[in-house]
Short mmCIF file of C-alpha atoms and ligand atoms in Angstrom, two decimals:
data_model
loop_
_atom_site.label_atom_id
_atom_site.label_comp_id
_atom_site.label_asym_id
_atom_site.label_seq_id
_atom_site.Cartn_x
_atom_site.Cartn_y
_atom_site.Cartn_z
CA UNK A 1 167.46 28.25 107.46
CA UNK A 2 170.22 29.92 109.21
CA UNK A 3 169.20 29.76 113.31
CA UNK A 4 171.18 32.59 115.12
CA UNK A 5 171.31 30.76 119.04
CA UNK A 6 173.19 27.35 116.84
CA UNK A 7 175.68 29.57 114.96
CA UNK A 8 176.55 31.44 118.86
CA UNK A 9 176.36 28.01 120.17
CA UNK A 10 179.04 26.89 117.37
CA UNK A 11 181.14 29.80 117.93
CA UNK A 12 180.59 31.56 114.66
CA UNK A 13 178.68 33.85 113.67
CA UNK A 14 178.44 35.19 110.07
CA UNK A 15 179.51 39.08 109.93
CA UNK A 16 177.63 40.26 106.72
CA UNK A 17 179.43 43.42 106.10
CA UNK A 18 182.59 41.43 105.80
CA UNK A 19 181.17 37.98 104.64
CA UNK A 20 183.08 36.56 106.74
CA UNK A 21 182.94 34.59 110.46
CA UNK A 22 184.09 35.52 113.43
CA UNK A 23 185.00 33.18 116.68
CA UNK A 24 183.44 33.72 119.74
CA UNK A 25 185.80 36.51 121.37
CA UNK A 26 186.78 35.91 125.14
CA UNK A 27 185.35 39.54 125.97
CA UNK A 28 182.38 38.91 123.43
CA UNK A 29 180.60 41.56 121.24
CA UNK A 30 177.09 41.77 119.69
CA UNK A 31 177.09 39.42 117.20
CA UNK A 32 179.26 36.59 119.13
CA UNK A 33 178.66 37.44 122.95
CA UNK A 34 180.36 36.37 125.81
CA UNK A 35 179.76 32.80 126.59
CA UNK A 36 179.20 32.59 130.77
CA UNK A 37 178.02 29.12 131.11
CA UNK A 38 178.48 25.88 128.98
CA UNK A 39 178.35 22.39 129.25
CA UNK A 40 177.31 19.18 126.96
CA UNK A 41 173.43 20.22 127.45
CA UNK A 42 173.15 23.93 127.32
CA UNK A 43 174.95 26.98 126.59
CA UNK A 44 174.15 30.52 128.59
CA UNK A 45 175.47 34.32 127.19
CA UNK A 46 173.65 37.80 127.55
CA UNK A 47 171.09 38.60 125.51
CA UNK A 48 171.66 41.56 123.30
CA UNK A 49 168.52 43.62 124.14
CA UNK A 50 168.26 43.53 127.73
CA UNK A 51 165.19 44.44 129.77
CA UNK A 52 166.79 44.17 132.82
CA UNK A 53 170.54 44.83 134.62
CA UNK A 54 170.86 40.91 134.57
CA UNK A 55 169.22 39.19 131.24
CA UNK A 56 170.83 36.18 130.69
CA UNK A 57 169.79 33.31 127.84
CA UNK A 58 170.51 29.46 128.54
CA UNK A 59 169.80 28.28 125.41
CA UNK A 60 169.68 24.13 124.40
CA UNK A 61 172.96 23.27 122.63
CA UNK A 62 170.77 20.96 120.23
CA UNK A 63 168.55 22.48 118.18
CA UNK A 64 164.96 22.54 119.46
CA UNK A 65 162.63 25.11 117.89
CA UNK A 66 160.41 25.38 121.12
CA UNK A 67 158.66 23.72 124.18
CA UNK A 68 156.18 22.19 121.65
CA UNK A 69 158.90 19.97 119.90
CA UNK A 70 160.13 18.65 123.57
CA UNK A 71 160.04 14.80 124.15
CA UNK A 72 159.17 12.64 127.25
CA UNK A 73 162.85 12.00 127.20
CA UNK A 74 164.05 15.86 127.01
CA UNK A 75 162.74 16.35 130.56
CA UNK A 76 166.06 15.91 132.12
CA UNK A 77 167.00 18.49 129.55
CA UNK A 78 164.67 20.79 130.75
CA UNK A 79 165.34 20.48 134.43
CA UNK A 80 168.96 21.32 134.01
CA UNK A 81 168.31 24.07 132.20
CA UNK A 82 166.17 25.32 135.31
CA UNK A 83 169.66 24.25 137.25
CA UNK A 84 171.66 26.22 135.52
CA UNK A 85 169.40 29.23 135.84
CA UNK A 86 169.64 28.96 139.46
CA UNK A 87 173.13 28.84 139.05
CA UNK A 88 173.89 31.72 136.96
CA UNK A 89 171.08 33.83 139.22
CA UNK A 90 173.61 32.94 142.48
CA UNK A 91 176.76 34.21 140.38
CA UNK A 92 174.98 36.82 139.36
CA UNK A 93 173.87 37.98 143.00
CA UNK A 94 170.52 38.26 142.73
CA UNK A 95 168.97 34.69 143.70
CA UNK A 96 167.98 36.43 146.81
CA UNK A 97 165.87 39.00 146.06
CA UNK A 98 164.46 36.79 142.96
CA UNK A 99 164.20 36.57 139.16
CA UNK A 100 162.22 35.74 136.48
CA UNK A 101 162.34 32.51 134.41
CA UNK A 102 160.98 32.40 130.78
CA UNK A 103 160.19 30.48 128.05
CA UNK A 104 158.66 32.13 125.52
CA UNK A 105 156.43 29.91 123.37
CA UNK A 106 155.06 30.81 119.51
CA UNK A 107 154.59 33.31 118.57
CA UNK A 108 151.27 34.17 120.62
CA UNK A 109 153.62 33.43 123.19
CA UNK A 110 156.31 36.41 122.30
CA UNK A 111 158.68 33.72 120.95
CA UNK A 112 161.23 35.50 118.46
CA UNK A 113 164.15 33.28 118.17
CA UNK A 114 162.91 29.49 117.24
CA UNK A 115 165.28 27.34 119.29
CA UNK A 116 164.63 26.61 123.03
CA UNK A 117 165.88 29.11 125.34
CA UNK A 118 165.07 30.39 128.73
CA UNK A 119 165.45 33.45 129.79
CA UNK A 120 167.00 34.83 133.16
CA UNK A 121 165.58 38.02 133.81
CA UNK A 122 166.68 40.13 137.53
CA UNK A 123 168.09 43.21 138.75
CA UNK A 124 167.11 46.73 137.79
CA UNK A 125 164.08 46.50 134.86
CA UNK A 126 164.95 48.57 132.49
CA UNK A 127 162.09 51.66 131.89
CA UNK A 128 160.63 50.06 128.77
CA UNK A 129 160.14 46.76 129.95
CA UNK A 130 157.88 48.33 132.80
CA UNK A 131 155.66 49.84 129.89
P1 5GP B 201 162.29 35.20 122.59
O1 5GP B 201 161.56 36.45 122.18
O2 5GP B 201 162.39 34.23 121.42
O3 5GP B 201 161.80 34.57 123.83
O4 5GP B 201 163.76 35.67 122.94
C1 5GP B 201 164.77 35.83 122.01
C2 5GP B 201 165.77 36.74 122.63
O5 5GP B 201 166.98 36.61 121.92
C3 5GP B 201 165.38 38.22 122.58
O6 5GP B 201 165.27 38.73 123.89
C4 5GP B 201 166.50 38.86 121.77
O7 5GP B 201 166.88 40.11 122.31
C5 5GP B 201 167.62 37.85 121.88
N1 5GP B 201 168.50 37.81 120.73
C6 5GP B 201 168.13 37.80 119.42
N2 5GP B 201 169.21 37.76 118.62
C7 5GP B 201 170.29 37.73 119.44
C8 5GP B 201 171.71 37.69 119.19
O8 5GP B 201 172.18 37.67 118.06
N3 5GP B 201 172.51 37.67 120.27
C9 5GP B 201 172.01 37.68 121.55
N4 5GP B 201 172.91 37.68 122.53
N5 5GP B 201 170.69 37.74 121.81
C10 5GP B 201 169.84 37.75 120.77
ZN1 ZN B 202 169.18 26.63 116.46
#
């Protein structure tokens, strides 16, 4: 099954009007956005329907389909992730007046994209996302 957040993560993503790939661009588009953060853990880029004026996914650079396949020894994992949040938040300018972290779980949970991400969410809410 193709998994959209490990063929960004690769730096291809399949274009299927062309059939073709297409590298992950240094000014980024829709299909194969910007990358802002990456290291050996995680990798973070905007997500492509945002709610808010920052929205901002750090998403696992191994495959994990959600919090409920974590193991005792992914905790480390998980804490970074949390790290880099703050990070991106400061660069972002809005650590100060606060954010949103989220990890969407199942689908009860809202999950739509099956591999662990969090979600950095401050700034201007967009209209909808107030509904
Ligand atoms: P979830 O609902 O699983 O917590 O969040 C998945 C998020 O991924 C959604 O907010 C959705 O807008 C975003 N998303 C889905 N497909 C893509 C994509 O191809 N590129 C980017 N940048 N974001 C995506
Ligand atoms: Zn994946």
């Amino acid at each position: 099954m193709v998994c959209i957040f490990c063929e960004i993560i690769s730096g291809v993503v399949p274009v299927p009007t062309r059939g073709g790939v297409v590298p992950v661009s240094a000014r980024g588009s829709k299909s194969s956005p910007q990358i802002l953060y990456r290291d050996d853990l995680v990798t973070a880029f905007r997500d492509i329907h945002p709610i808010a004026s920052t929205h901002i996914l750090i998403v696992t650079n191994r495959h994990i389909g959600s919090v409920n396949e974590l193991e005792p020894e992914d905790a480390s994992l998980v804490g970074h992730m949390v790290l880099v949040a703050k990070q991106l938040a400061a660069q972002a300018r809005i650590a100060e007046r606060g954010y949103r972290l989220i990890v969407n779980t199942g689908a009860h949970g809202g999950q739509t994209v099956f591999h662990l991400h969090m979600h950095l969410i401050g700034g201007k809410l967009a209209r909808y996302a107030l509904e």
